[in-house]
Short mmCIF file of C-alpha atoms in Angstrom, two decimals:
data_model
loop_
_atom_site.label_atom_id
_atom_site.label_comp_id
_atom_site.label_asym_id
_atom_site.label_seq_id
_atom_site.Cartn_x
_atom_site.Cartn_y
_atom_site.Cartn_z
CA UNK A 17 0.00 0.00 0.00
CA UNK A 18 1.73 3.39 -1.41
CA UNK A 19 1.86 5.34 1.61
CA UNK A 20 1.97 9.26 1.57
CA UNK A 21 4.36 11.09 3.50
CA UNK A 22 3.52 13.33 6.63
CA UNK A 23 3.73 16.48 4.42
CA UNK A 24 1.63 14.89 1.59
CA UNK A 25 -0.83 13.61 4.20
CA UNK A 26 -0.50 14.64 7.88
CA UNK A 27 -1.85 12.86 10.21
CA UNK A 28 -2.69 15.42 13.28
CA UNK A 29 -6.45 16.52 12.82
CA UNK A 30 -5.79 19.82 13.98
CA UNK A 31 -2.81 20.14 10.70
CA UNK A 32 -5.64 18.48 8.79
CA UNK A 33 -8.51 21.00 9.94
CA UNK A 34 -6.28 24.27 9.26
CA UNK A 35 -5.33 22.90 5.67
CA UNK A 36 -8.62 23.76 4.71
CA UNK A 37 -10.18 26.69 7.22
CA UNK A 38 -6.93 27.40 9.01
CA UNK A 39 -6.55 31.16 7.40
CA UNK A 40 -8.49 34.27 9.32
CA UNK A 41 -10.50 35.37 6.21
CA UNK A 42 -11.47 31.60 5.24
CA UNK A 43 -12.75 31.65 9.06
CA UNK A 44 -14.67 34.75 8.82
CA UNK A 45 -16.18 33.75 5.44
CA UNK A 46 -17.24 30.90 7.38
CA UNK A 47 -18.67 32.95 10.37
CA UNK A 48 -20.76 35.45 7.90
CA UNK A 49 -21.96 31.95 5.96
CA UNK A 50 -22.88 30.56 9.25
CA UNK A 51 -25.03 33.90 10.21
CA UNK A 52 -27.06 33.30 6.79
CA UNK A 53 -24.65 35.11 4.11
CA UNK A 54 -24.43 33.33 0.68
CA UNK A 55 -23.64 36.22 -1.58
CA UNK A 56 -19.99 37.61 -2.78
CA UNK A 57 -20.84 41.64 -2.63
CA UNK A 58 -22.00 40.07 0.97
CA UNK A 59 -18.60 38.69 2.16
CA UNK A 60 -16.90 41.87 0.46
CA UNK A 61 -18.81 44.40 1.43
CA UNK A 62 -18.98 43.20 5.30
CA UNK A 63 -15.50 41.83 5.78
CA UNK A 64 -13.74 44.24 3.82
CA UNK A 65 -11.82 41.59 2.10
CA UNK A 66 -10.63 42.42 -1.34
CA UNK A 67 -11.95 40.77 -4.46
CA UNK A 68 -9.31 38.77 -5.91
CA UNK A 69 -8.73 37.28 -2.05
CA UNK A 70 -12.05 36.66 -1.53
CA UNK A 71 -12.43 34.98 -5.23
CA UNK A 72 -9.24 32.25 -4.36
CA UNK A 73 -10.76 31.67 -0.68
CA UNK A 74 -14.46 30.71 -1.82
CA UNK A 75 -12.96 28.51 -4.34
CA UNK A 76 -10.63 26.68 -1.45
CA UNK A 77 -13.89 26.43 0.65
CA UNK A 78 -15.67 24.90 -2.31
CA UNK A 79 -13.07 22.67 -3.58
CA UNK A 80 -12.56 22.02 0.21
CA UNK A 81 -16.46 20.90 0.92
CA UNK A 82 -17.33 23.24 2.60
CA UNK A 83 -19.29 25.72 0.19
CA UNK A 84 -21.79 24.76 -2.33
CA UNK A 85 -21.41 27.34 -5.25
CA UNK A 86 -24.90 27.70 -7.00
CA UNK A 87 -25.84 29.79 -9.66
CA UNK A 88 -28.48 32.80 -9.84
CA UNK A 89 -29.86 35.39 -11.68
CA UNK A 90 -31.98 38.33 -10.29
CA UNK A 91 -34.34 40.33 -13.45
CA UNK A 92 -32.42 42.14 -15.79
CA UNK A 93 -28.65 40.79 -14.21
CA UNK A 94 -26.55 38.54 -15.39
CA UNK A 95 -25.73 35.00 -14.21
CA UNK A 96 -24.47 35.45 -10.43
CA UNK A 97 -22.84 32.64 -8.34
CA UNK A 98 -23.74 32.20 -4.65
CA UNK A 99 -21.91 30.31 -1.90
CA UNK A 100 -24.27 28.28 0.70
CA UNK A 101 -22.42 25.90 3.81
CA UNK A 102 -22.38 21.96 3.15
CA UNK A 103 -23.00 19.61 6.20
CA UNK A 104 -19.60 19.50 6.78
CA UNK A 105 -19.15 23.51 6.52
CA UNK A 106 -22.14 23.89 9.03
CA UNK A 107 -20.39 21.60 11.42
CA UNK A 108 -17.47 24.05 11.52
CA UNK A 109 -20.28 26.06 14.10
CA UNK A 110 -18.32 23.97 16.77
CA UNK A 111 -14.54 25.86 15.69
CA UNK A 112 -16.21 29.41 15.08
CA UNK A 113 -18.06 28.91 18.43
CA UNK A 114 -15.18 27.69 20.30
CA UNK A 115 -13.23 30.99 19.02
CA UNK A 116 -16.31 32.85 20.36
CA UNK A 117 -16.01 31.11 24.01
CA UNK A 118 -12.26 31.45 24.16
CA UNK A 119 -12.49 35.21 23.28
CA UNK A 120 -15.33 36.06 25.58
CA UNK A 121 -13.73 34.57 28.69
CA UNK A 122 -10.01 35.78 27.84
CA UNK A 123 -10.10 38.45 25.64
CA UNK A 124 -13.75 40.23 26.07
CA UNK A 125 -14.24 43.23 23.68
CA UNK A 126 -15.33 46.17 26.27
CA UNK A 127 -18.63 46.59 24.11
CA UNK A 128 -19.72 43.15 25.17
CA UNK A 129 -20.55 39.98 22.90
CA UNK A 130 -20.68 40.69 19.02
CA UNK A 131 -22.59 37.18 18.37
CA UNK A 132 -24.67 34.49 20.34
CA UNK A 133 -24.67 31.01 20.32
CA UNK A 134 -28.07 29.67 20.64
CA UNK A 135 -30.59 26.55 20.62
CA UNK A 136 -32.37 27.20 17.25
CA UNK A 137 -35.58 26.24 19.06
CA UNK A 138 -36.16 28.51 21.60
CA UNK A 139 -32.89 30.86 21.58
CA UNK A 140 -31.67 29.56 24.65
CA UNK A 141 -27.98 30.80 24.91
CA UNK A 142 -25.65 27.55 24.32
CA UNK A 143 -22.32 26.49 25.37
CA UNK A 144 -19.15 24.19 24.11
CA UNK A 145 -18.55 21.96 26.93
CA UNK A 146 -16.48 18.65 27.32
CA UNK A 147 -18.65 15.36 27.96
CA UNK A 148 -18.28 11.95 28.32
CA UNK A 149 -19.86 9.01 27.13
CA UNK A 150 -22.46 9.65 30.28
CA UNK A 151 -22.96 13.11 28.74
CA UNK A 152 -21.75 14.73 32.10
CA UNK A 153 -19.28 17.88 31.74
CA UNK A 154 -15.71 17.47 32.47
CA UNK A 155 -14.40 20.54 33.37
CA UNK A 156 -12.11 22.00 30.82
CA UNK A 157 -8.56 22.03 32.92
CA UNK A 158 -8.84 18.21 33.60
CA UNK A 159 -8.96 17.39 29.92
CA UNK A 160 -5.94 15.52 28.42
CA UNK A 161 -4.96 14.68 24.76
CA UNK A 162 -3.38 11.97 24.26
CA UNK A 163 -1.41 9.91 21.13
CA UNK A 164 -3.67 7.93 19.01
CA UNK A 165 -3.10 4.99 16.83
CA UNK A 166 -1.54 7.37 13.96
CA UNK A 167 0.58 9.33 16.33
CA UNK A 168 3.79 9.57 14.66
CA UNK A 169 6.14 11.67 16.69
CA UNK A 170 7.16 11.99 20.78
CA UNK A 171 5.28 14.03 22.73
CA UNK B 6 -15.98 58.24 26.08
CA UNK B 7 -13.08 57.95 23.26
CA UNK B 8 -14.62 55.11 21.42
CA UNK B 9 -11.74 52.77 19.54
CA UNK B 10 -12.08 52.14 15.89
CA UNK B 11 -13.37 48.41 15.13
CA UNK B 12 -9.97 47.59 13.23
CA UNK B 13 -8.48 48.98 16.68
CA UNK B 14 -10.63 47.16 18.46
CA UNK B 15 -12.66 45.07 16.62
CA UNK B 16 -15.92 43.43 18.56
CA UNK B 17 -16.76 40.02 16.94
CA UNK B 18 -15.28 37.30 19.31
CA UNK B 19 -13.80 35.24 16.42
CA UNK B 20 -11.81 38.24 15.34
CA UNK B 21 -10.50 38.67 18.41
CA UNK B 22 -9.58 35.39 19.30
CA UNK B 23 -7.95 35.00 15.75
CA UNK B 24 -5.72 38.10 16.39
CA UNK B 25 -4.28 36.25 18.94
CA UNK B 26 -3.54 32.77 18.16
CA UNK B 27 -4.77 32.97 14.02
CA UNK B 28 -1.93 31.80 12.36
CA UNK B 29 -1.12 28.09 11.57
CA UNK B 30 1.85 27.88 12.86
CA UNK B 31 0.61 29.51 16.34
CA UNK B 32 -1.77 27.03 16.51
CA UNK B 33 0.41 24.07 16.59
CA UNK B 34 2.93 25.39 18.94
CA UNK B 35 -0.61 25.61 21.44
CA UNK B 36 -1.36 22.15 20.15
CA UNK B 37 2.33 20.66 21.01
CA UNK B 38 2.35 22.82 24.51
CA UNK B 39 -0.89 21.01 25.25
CA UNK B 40 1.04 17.74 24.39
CA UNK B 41 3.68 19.37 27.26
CA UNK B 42 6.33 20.55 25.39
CA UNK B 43 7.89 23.75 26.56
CA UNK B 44 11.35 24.18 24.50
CA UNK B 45 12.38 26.40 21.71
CA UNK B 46 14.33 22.68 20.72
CA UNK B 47 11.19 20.70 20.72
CA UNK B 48 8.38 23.07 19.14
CA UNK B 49 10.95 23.31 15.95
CA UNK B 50 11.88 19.77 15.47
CA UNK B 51 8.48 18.33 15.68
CA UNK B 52 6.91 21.08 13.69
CA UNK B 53 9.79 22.09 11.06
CA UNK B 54 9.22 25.42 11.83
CA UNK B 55 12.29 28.10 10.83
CA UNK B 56 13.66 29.20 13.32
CA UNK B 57 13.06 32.53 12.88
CA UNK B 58 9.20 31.85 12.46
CA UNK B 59 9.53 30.20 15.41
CA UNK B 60 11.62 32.94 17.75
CA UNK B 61 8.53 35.68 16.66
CA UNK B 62 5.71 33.22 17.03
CA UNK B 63 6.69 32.61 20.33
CA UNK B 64 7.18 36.51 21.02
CA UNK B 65 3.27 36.85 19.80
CA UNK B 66 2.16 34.36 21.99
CA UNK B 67 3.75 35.48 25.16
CA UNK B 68 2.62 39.09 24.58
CA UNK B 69 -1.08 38.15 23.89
CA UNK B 70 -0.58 36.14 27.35
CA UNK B 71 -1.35 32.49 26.10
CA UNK B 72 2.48 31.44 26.56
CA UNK B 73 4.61 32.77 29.74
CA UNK B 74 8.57 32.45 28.99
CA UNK B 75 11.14 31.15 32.01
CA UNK B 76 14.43 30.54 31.93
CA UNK B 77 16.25 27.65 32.98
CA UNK B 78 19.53 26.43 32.47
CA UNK B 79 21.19 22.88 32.23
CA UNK B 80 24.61 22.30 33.56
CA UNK B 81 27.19 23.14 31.27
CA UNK B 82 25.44 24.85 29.26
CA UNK B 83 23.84 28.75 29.15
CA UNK B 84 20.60 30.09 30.18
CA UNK B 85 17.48 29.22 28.03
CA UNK B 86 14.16 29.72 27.87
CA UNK B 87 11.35 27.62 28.08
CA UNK B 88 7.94 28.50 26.87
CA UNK B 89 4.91 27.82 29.38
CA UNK B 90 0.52 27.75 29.28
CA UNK B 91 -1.02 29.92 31.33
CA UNK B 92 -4.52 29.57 32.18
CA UNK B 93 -5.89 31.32 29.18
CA UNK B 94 -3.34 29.55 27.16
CA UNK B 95 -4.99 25.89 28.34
CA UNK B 96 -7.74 27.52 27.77
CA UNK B 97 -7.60 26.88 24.26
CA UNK B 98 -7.79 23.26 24.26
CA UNK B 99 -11.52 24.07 23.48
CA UNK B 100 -10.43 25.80 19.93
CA UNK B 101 -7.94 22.42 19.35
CA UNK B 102 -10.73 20.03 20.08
CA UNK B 103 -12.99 21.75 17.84
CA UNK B 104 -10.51 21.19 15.22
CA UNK B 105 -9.70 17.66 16.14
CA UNK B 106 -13.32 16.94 15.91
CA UNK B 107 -14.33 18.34 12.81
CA UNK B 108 -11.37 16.99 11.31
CA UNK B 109 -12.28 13.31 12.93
CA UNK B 110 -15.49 13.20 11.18
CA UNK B 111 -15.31 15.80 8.48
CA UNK B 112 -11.42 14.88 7.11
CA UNK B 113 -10.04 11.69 8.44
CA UNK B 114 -7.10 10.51 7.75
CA UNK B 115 -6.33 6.87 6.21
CA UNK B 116 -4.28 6.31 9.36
CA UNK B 117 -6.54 6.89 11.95
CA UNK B 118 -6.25 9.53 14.87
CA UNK B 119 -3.25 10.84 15.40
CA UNK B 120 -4.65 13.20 18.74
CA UNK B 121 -7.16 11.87 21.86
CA UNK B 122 -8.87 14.00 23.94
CA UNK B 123 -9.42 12.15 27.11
CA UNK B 124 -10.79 12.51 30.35
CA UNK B 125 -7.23 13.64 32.74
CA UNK B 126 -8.90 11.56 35.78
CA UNK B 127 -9.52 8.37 33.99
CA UNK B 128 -8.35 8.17 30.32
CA UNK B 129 -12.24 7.93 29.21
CA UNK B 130 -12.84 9.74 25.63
CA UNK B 131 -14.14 13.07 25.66
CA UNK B 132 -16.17 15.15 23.16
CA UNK B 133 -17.13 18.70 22.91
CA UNK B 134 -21.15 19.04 22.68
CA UNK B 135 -23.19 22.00 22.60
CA UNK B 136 -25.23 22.52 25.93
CA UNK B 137 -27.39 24.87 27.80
CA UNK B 138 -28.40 25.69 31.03
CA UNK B 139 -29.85 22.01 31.87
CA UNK B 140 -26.53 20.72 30.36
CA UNK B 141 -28.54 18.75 27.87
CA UNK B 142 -26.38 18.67 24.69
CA UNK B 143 -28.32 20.35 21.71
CA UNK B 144 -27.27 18.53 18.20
CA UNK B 145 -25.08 20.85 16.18
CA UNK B 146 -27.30 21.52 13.37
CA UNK B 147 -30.07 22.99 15.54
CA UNK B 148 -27.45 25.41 16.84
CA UNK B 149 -27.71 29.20 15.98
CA UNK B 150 -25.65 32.17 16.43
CA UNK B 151 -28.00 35.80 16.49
CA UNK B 152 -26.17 39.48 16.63
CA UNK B 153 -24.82 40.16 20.38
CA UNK B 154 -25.74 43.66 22.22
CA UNK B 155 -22.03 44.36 20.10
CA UNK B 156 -22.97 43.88 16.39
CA UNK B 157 -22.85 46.36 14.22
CA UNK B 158 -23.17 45.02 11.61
CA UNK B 159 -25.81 43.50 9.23
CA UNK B 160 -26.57 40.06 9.41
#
């Protein structure tokens, strides 16, 4: 079985998650998807991003999986292209919203929270916690990683 | 009251947590200082990071308070410096496990996991879940995030 090298293929999930969100605008493009954006003059106008970055990163999130690109035409427009999350780009909700928690606990903007994470059904505010398989919190300083069966290196 | 810019001081929570540890490479030196490294040594052998990259990384990261630098020295030899969590810094096994578990189910790899995250007391597997104030875990795709008393901005 032709195996591929480390670089070709790394192993770590957290090498393999950044390859294809790990860069701040791909992350934000993600965040503004995630609050219901779908449209390029969207993502431009609101993240200030510039067109020809904005351009390569939708096409990484698409070729990536995580953006469906769909094409649209309003009356009297040409052919337009929107961007909408696949399963596996609305799953990122659990990175952007462990950003969120992180950065409201340890590095709070003075005007208070910017977004809030909450149960879709009745708006209940939600957070990222650790469980186990009883479903019962473990508090975040007593989790441990560990090296799994593809661990490659010390640690 | 002399009101800050939002590039000065942006609001959104992912912004802000990405100006402090949003680069790849920052990101992994968290991940192996999780794994309990601590050495200059260490963090650029197992990542292959330049040296260079490495010496200003670690600069950004004890600035922004996630890392805390000591020195040591081993006989023989001249003083060093070994790079250290603090709380907010351990903190951010919440933003790795996000990434671990996206990756896990989103973008395996052929080899299996390289990374655990494990209950410290027992070894058990741990997973991060969305709760709320019950602590009943709310399935990810019935999560929502809705503009914070901060946003400015459109949604």
């Amino acid at each position: 079985m032709p195996f591929k090298s480390l670089v070709e293929e790394p192993r770590c999930q957290v090498v393999r998650t950044l390859d294809v969100v790990g860069e701040k605008w791909s992350l934000l493009i993600i965040r503004n998807a995630l609050r219901g954006q779908t449209r390029f003059s969207q993502f431009r106008d609101q993240l200030g991003i510039p067109s020809d970055i904005l351009t390569a990163r939708l096409a990484t999130l698409v070729s990536g999986g995580i953006l469906e690109k769909r094409s649209y035409r309003e009356a009297g427009s040409r052919e337009r292209f929107s961007y909408h999350l696949t399963e596996a780009g609305r799953a990122l909700n659990i990175v952007i919203a462990a950003l969120m928690q992180w950065g409201d606990e340890y590095n709070p903007s003075p005007y208070g929270q910017a977004s809030l994470v909450v149960d879709g059904d009745n708006d209940d505010p939600l957070e990222l916690a650790f469980v186990g398989a009883t479903r019962a919190a473990v508090p975040s300083a007593e989790v441990k990683f560990l090296p799994g069966p593809a661990s490659v290196v010390t640690w």
